[in-house]
XYZ file of C-alpha atoms in Angstrom:
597
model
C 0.000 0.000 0.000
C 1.466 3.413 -1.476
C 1.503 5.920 1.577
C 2.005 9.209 1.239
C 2.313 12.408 3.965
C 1.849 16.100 2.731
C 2.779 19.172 4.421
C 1.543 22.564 3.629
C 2.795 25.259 5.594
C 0.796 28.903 5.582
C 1.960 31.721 8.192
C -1.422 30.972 10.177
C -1.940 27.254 9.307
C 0.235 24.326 9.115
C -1.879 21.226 7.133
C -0.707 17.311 6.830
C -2.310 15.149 4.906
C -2.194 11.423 5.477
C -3.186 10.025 1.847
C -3.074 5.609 1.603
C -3.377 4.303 -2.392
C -4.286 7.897 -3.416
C -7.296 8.601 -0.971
C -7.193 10.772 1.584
C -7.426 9.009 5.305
C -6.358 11.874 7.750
C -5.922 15.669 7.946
C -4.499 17.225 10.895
C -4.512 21.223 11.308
C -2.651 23.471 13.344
C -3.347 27.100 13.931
C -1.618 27.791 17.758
C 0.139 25.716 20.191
C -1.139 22.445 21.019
C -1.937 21.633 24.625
C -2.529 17.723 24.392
C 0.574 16.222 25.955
C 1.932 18.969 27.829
C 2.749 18.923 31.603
C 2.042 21.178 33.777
C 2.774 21.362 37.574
C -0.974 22.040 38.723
C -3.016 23.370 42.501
C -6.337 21.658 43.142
C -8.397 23.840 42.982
C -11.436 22.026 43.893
C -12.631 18.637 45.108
C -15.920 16.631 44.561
C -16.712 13.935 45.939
C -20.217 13.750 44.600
C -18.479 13.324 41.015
C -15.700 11.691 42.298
C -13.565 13.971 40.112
C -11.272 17.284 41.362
C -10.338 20.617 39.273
C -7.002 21.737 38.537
C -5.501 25.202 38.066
C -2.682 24.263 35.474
C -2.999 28.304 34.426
C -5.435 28.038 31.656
C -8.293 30.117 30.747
C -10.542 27.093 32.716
C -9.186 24.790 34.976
C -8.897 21.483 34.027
C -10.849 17.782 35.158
C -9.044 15.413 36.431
C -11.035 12.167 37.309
C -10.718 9.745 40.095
C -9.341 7.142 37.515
C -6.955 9.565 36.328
C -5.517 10.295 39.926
C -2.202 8.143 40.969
C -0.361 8.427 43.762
C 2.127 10.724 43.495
C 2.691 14.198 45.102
C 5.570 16.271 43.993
C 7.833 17.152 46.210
C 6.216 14.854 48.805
C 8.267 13.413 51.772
C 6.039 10.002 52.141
C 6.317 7.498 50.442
C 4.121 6.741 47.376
C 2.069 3.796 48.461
C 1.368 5.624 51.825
C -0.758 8.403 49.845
C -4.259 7.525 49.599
C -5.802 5.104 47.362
C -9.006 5.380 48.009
C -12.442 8.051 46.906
C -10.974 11.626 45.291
C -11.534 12.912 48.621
C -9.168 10.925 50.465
C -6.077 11.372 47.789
C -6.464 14.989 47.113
C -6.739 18.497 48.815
C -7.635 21.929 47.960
C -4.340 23.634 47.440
C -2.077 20.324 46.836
C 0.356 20.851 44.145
C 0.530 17.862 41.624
C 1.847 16.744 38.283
C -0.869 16.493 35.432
C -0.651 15.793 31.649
C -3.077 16.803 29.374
C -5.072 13.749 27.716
C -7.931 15.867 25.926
C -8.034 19.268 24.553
C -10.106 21.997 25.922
C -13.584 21.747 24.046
C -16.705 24.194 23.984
C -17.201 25.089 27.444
C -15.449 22.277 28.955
C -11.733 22.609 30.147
C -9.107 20.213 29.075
C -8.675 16.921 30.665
C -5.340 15.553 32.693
C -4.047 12.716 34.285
C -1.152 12.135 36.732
C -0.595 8.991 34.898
C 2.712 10.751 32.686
C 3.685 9.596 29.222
C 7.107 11.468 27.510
C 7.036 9.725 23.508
C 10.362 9.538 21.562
C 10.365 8.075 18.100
C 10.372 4.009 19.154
C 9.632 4.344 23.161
C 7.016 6.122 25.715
C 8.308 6.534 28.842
C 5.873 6.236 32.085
C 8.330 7.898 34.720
C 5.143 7.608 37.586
C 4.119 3.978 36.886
C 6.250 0.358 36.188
C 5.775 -2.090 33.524
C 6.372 -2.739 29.599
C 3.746 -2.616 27.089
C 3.960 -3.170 23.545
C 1.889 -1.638 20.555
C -1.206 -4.054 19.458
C -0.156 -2.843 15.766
C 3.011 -5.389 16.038
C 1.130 -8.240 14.388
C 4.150 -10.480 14.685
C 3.928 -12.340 17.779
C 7.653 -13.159 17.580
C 8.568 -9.593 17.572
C 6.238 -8.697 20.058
C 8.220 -11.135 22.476
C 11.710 -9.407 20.842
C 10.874 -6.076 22.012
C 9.329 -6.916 25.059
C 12.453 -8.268 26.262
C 14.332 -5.695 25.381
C 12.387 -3.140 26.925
C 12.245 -5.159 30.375
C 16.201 -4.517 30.236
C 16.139 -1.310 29.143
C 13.624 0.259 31.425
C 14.590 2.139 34.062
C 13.822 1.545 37.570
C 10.413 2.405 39.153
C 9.512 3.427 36.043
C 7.596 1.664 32.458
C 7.867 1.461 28.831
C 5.677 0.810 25.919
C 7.218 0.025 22.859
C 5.798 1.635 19.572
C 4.892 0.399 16.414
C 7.802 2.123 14.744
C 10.303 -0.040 17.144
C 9.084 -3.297 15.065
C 12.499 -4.777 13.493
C 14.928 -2.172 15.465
C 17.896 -2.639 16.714
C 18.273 -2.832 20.586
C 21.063 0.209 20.489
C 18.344 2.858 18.934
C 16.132 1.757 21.129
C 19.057 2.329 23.878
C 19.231 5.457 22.400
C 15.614 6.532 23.030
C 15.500 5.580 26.476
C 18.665 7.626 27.535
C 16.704 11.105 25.485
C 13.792 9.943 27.700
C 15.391 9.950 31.081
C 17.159 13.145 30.346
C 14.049 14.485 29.247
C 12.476 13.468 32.829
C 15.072 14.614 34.871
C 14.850 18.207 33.241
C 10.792 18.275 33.801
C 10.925 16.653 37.982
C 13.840 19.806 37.605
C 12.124 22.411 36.985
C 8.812 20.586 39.155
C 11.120 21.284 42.505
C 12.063 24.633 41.358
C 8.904 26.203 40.321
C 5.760 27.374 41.800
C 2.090 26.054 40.669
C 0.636 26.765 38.171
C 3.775 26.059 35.777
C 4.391 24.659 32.219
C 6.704 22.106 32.677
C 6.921 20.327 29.178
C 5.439 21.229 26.325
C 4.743 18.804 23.445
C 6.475 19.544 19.732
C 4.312 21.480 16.918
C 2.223 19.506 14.739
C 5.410 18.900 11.931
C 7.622 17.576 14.446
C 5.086 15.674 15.953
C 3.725 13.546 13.027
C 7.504 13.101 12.272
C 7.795 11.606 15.681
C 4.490 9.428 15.145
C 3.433 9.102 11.645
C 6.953 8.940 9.816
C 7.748 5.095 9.280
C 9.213 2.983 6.899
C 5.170 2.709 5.631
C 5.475 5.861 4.324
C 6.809 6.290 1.160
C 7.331 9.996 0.525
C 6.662 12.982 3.114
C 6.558 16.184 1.058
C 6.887 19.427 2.475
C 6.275 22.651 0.666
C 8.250 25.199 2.339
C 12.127 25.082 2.083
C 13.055 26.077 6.047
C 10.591 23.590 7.269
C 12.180 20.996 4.715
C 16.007 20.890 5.901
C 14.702 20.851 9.756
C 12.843 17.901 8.669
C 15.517 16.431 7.405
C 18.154 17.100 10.068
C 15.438 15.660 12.658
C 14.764 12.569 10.961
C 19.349 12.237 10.418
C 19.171 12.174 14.332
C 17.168 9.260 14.429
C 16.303 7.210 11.332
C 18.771 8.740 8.808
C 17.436 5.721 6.721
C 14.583 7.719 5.969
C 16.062 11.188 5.253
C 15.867 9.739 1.121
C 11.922 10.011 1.447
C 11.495 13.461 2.545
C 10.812 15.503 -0.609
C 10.384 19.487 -0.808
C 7.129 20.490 -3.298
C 8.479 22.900 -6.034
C 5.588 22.896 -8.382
C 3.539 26.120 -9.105
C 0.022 24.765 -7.709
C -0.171 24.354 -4.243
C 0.528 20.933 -2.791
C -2.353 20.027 -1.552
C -4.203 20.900 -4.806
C -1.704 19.015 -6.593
C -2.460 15.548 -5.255
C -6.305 16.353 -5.014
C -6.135 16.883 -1.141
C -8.255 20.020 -0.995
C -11.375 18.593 -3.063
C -11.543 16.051 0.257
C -11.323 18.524 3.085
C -13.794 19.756 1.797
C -15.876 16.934 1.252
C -15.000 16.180 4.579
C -16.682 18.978 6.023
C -20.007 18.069 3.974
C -23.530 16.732 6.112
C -23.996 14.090 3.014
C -21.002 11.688 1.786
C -21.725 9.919 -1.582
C -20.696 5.924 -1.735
C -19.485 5.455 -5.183
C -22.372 2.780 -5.952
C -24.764 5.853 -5.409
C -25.491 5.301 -1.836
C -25.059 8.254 0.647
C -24.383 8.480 4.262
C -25.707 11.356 6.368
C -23.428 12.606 9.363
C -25.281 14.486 12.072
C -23.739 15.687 15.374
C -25.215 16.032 18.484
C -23.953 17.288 21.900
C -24.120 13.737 22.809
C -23.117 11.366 20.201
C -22.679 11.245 16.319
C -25.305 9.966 14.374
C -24.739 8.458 10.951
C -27.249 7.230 8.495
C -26.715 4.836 5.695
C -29.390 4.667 2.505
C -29.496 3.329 -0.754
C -29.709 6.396 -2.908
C -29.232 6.009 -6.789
C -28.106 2.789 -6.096
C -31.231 0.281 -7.418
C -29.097 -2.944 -7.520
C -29.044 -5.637 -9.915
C -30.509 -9.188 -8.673
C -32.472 -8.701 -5.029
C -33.239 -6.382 -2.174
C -31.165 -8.348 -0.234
C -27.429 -8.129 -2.257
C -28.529 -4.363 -2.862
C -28.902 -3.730 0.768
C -25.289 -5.675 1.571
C -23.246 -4.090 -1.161
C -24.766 -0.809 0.174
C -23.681 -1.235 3.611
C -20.519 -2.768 2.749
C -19.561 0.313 0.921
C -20.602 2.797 3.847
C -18.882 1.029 6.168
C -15.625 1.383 4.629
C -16.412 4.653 3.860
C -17.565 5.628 7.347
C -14.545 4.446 8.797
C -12.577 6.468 6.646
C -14.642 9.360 7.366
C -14.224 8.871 11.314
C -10.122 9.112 10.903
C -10.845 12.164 8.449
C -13.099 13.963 10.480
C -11.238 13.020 13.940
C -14.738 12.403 15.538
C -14.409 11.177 19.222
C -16.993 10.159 21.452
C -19.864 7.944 21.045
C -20.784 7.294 17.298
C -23.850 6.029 16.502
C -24.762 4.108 12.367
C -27.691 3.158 11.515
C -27.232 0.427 8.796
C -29.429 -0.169 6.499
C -32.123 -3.146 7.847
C -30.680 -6.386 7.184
C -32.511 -10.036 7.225
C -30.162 -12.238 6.781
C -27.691 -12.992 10.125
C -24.671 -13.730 7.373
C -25.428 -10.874 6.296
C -24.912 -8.727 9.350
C -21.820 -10.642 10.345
C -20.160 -10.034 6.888
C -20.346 -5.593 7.270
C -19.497 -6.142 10.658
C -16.149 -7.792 10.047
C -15.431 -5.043 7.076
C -16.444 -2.288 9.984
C -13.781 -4.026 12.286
C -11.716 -4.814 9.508
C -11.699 -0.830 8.379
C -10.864 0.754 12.249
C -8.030 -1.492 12.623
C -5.854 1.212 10.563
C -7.060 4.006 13.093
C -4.527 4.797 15.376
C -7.032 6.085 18.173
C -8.257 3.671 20.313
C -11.767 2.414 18.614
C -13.929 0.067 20.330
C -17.266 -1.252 17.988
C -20.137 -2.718 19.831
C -21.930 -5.829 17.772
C -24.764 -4.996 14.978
C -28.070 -4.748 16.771
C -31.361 -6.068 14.675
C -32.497 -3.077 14.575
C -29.234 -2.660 12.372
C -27.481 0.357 14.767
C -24.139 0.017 15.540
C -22.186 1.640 18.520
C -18.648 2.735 18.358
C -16.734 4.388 21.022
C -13.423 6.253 19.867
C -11.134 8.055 22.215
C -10.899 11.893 21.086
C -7.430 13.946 22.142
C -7.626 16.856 19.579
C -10.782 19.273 18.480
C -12.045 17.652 15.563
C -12.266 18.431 11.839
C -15.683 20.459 12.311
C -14.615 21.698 15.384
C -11.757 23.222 14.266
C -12.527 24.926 10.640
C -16.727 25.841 11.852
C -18.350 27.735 14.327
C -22.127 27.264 15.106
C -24.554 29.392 12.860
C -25.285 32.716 14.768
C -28.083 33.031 11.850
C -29.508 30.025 13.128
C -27.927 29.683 16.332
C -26.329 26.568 15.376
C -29.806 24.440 15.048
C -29.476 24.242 11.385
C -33.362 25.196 10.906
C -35.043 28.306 10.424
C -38.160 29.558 9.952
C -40.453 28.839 7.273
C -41.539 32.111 4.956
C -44.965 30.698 5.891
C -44.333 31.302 9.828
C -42.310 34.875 9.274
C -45.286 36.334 7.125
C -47.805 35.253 9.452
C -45.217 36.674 12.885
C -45.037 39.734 10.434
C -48.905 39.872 9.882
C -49.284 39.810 13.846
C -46.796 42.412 14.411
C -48.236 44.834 12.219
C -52.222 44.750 13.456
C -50.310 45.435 16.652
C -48.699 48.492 16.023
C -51.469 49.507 13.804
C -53.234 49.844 16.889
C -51.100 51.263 19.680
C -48.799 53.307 17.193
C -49.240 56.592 16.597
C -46.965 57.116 12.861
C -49.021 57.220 9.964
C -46.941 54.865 7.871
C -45.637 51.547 8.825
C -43.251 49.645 6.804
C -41.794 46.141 6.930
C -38.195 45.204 5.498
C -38.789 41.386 4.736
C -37.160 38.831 2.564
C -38.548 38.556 -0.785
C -40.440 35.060 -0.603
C -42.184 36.336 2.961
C -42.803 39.439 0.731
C -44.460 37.385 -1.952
C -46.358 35.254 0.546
C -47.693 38.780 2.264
C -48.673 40.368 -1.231
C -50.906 37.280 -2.272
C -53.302 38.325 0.087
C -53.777 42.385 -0.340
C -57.241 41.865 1.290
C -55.875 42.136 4.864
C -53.462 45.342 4.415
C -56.127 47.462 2.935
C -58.703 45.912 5.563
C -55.498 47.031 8.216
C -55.095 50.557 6.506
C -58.676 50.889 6.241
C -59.579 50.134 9.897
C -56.495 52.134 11.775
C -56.085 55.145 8.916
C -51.828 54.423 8.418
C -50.396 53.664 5.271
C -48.977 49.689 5.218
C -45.860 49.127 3.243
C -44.268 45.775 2.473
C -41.185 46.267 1.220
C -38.483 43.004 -0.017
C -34.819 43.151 0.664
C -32.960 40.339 -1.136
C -29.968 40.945 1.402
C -32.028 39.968 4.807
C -32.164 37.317 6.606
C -35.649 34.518 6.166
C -36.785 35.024 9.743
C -35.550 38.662 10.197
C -37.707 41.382 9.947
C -37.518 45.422 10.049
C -40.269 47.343 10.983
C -40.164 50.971 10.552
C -42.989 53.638 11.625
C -42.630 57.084 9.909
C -44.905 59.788 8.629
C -45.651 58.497 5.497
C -43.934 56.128 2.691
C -42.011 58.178 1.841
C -39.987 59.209 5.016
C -40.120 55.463 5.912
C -37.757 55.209 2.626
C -35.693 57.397 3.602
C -35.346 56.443 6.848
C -34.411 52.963 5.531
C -32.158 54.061 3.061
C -30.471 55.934 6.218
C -29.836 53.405 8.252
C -28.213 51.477 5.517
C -25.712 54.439 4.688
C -24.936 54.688 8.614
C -24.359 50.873 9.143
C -24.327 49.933 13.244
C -25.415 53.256 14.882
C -26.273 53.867 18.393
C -29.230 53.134 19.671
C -31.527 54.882 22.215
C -33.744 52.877 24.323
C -37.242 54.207 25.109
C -40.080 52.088 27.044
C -43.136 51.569 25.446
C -46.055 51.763 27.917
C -48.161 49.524 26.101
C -46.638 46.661 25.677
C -43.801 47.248 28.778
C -41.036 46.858 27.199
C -37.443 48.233 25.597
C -38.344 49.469 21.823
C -35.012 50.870 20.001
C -35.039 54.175 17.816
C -31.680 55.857 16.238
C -30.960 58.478 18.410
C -30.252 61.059 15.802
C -34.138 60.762 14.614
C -36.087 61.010 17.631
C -38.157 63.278 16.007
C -41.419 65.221 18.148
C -44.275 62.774 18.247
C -47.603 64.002 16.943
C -49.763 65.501 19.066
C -51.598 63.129 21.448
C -55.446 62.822 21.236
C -57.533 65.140 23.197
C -58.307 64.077 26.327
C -62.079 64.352 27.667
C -62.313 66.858 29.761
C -63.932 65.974 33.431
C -66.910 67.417 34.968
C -66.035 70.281 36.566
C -66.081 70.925 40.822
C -64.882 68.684 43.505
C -61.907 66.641 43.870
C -61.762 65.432 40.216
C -61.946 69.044 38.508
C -58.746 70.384 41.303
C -56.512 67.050 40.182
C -57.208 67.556 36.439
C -55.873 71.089 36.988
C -53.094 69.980 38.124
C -52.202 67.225 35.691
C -52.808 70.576 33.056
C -50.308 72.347 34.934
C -47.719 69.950 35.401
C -47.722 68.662 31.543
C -47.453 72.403 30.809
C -44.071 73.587 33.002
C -41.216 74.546 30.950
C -37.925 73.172 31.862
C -34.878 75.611 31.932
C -33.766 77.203 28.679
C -37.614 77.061 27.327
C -37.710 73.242 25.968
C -40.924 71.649 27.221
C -40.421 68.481 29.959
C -41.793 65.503 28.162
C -43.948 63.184 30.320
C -43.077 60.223 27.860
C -40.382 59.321 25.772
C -40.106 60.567 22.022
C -42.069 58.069 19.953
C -39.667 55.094 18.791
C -39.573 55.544 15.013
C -37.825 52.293 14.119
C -38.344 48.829 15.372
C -35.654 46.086 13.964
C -36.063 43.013 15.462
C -36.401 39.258 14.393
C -39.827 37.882 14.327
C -39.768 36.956 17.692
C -40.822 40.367 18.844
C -37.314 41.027 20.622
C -35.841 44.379 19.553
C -32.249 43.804 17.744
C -29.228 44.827 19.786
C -31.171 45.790 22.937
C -27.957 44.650 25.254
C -25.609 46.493 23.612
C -27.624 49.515 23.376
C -28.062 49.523 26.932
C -24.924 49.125 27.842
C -23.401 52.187 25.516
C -26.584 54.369 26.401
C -27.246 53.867 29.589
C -28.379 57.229 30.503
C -30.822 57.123 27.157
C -33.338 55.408 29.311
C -36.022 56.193 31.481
């Protein structure tokens, strides 16, 4: 099998491809410095018991989890012994304020903070040293069970006291003295970091793990690969005095890209990233399988498609499912998804059937270098996968949720907006007093509100104010933009306005009737029209003395000769999504505050 790696390095961005027989299995992207792997001398912050489960201040923006499972004994700079530290609930092996050594296992994701353990790993090329912890372990990717028993003995004489090894797959068929090699980096390496442990105060960065170029060298760069190309020059002759340092028999295979289109369009890489970031993945016998993500789990659905078969239901249903699971396994690697993965297969009747894509699942996540574990094929065809996650993945990393749609991925119908719009304008009909109202609306709610004239001229009719429906190809489905004005005319204007002045500042005024925050532009608080006449009261008595002095209070001038007003100015211009929340009331209020009443 052909096996290629491809670097592309950007100022911002470094990109490697993994690509097996042409076809892209992995993509890994770098943008800032990792945190997966680095230790850090860390304070407990917090204990709890109830989750068995304590937080760590390693000096990140959130402290980090560290479970019960995850907690070994080990204290630095402790006088007692190891094994007379407590073994037993959270409670009894840490304390607030007890400085420890943690490694980060999982990177920092949403709201959650990363994830450590005191159980500490330093890699080198062949070897993983486990300076807190004793033992030898070997990688399940050594198929050979000959070489398997090679390196394990070499590793039990190697290892250093009190402390374990696990042998990687690139140690299969190396010599003991490289592997010597390794483990004397590794204990230098370990000295440096319990160094610096002693010396410094929590929270501290003791090690940090190499950049994402170094580190695939370190992991990914075997004698499977056949070629690792690099496109930038300086990058190139680092790579190649790193690899001279340890397997100089691979410097030959390290190639710098000199062509004129960019590497990864070159060998087709950028077509699948993309594709890789797409809901719907096409099976090349016209099938399709639909990724969804959830905050729980990730859901994937397999169907048929184009694909119509030749002889039964049966074969159709098979060949389909075969496909999609190598596909889907594929994807996983691709995407980096972690967590709990859910596929829904395609039904299947026949139990040889369902034992045949199960072994070409199992088959397909053996090449997956994270730890996969797949849970048997239900009847019900769903299939269970668990798959240990250390980096943000693909859609993580290059997508943000919607803010349009707040990351639900639905919206609402033109239907629903032109009936919320509808609503909103009998409303103001009714309490406001501008003669003209006007609604900014997206051109199929526009068409939806113009097949029915009936009700604006019955609106117009009944509350004597002009209605104006006006469509705006650049706005949002659900968003809507109400304006009140004088007439049409102004109401264009004012539009046209706002556009011109972008993101203005808004005053907030209170509208009695409805009790709450309305926003106007500040510069266009123009005088409301004169109020309605009140009816005047009998006169005599109590009643005729208090209207008097209502009269007299509504008429007192203020200094300088401007009238007092009782009320706010009348809000001119409402913009707001359908829900009947007024746009940027928050920020508003916090940059006006004294604009309110």
């Amino acid at each position: 099998m052909a096996k290629e790696i491809l670097v592309n390095v950007e100022q911002f961005e470094v990109r490697v491809a993994v690509v097996e027989d042409g076809v892209l299995t992995g993509i890994l992207i770098e943008r800032q410095e990792p945190l997966a792997g680095n230790v850090y001398k860390g304070r407990v912050a917090s204990v709890l018991p109830g989750m068995e489960a304590a937080f760590v201040d390693i000096g990140l923006e959130r402290n980090a989890f560290l479970h019960v499972a995850d907690v070994r004994a080990y204290r630095v700079g402790g006088d007692e012994p190891e094994d007379q530290i407590g073994r037993g609930p959270i409670a009894e092996r840490l304390r607030v304020g007890q400085e420890i050594l943690v490694q980060v296992t999982k990177e920092p994701r949403g709201t959650k903070g990363a994830r450590v353990t005191t159980y500490l790993a330093l890699p080198a090329h062949y070897l993983v040293l486990m300076p807190t912890v004793t033992g030898v372990g070997v990688s399940r990717r050594i198929e050979s069970e000959q070489e398997r028993k090679r390196l394990r003995a070499i590793a039990e004489r190697l290892r250093p006291d009190g402390m374990g090894l696990i042998v990687r797959t690139a140690a299969e068929g190396v010599e003991e003295a490289d592997l010597a090699d390794d483990v004397r980096f590794l204990r230098q390496l370990w000295t440096r970091v319990a160094e610096r442990a002693r010396a410094g105060r929590a929270p501290a960065l003791l090690y940090q793990d190499l950049g994402l170029i170094r580190r695939v060298v370190r992991d990914l760069f075997t004698g499977e690969v056949d070629r690792f190309i690099i496109d930038s020059p300086r990058e190139y002759e680092r790579v190649r005095d790193l690899v001279g340092s340890f397997a100089p028999e691979l410097r030959d295979r390290i190639r710098l890209h000199e062509g004129a289109e960019p590497i990864f369009d070159a060998h087709g890489v950028e077509r699948e990233v993309e594709r890789a970031l797409h809901r719907k993945v096409w099976l090349r016998s016209g099938g399709y399988a639909v990724f969804d993500r959830t905050e729980a789990a990730t859901v994937i659905d397999v169907n048929t498609g184009k694909y119509v078969g030749k002889t039964d239901l049966a074969s159709t249903i098979l060949k389909t499912n075969l496909e999609a699971a190598q596909e889907i396994a594929r994807q996983i690697r691709l995407r980096d998804i972690g967590g709990i993965i859910l596929i829904d297969f395609i039904d299947m009747e026949q139990e040889r059937h369902r034992r045949r894509v199960m072994a070409a699942l199992q088959e397909a996540v053996r090449a997956d270098r994270a730890k996969t574990h797949v849970i048997d094929l239900t009847a019900l065809g769903l299939v269970e996968i668990t798959r240990k996650r250390v980096y943000q993945d693909l859609e993580e990393l290059m997508r943000i949720p919607c803010p349009y749609c707040e990351g639900r991925g639905r919206v609402l119908s033109p239907r629903s907006v032109a009936v919320r719009v509808r609503r909103e304008l009998r409303r103001l009909a009714a309490t406001s007093r501008a003669r003209c109202l006007l609604a900014e609306v997206h051109p199929e709610v526009a068409a939806l509100l113009d097949q029915d004239r009936e009700w604006r001229e019955e609106l117009a009719g009944r509350s004597g104010k002009a209605i104006v429906i006006k469509p705006e190809p650049g706005i949002y489905l659900d968003r809507v933009s109400i304006i009140q004005a004088e007439s049409p005319a102004a109401a264009e204007q004012e539009l046209a306005q706002g556009r011109r002045n972008g993101q203005r500042e808004r005053a907030f005024w209170l509208d009695p009737a409805r009790g709450e925050a309305l926003d106007i532009p500040e510069d266009e608080a123009l005088e409301p029209p004169a109020p309605p006449a009140r009816p005047r009261p009998e006169r005599g008595g109590l009643l005729r003395r208090a209207w008097a002095w209502l009269r007299g209070r509504s008429s007192a001038a203020a200094p300088g000769g401007s009238p007092v007003r009782e009320t706010p100015p009348l809000p001119r211009r409402r913009t707001a999504g359908t829900g009947g929340e007024p746009a940027g009331r928050e920020e508003a209020a916090r940059s006006a505050p004294s604009a309110r009443r």
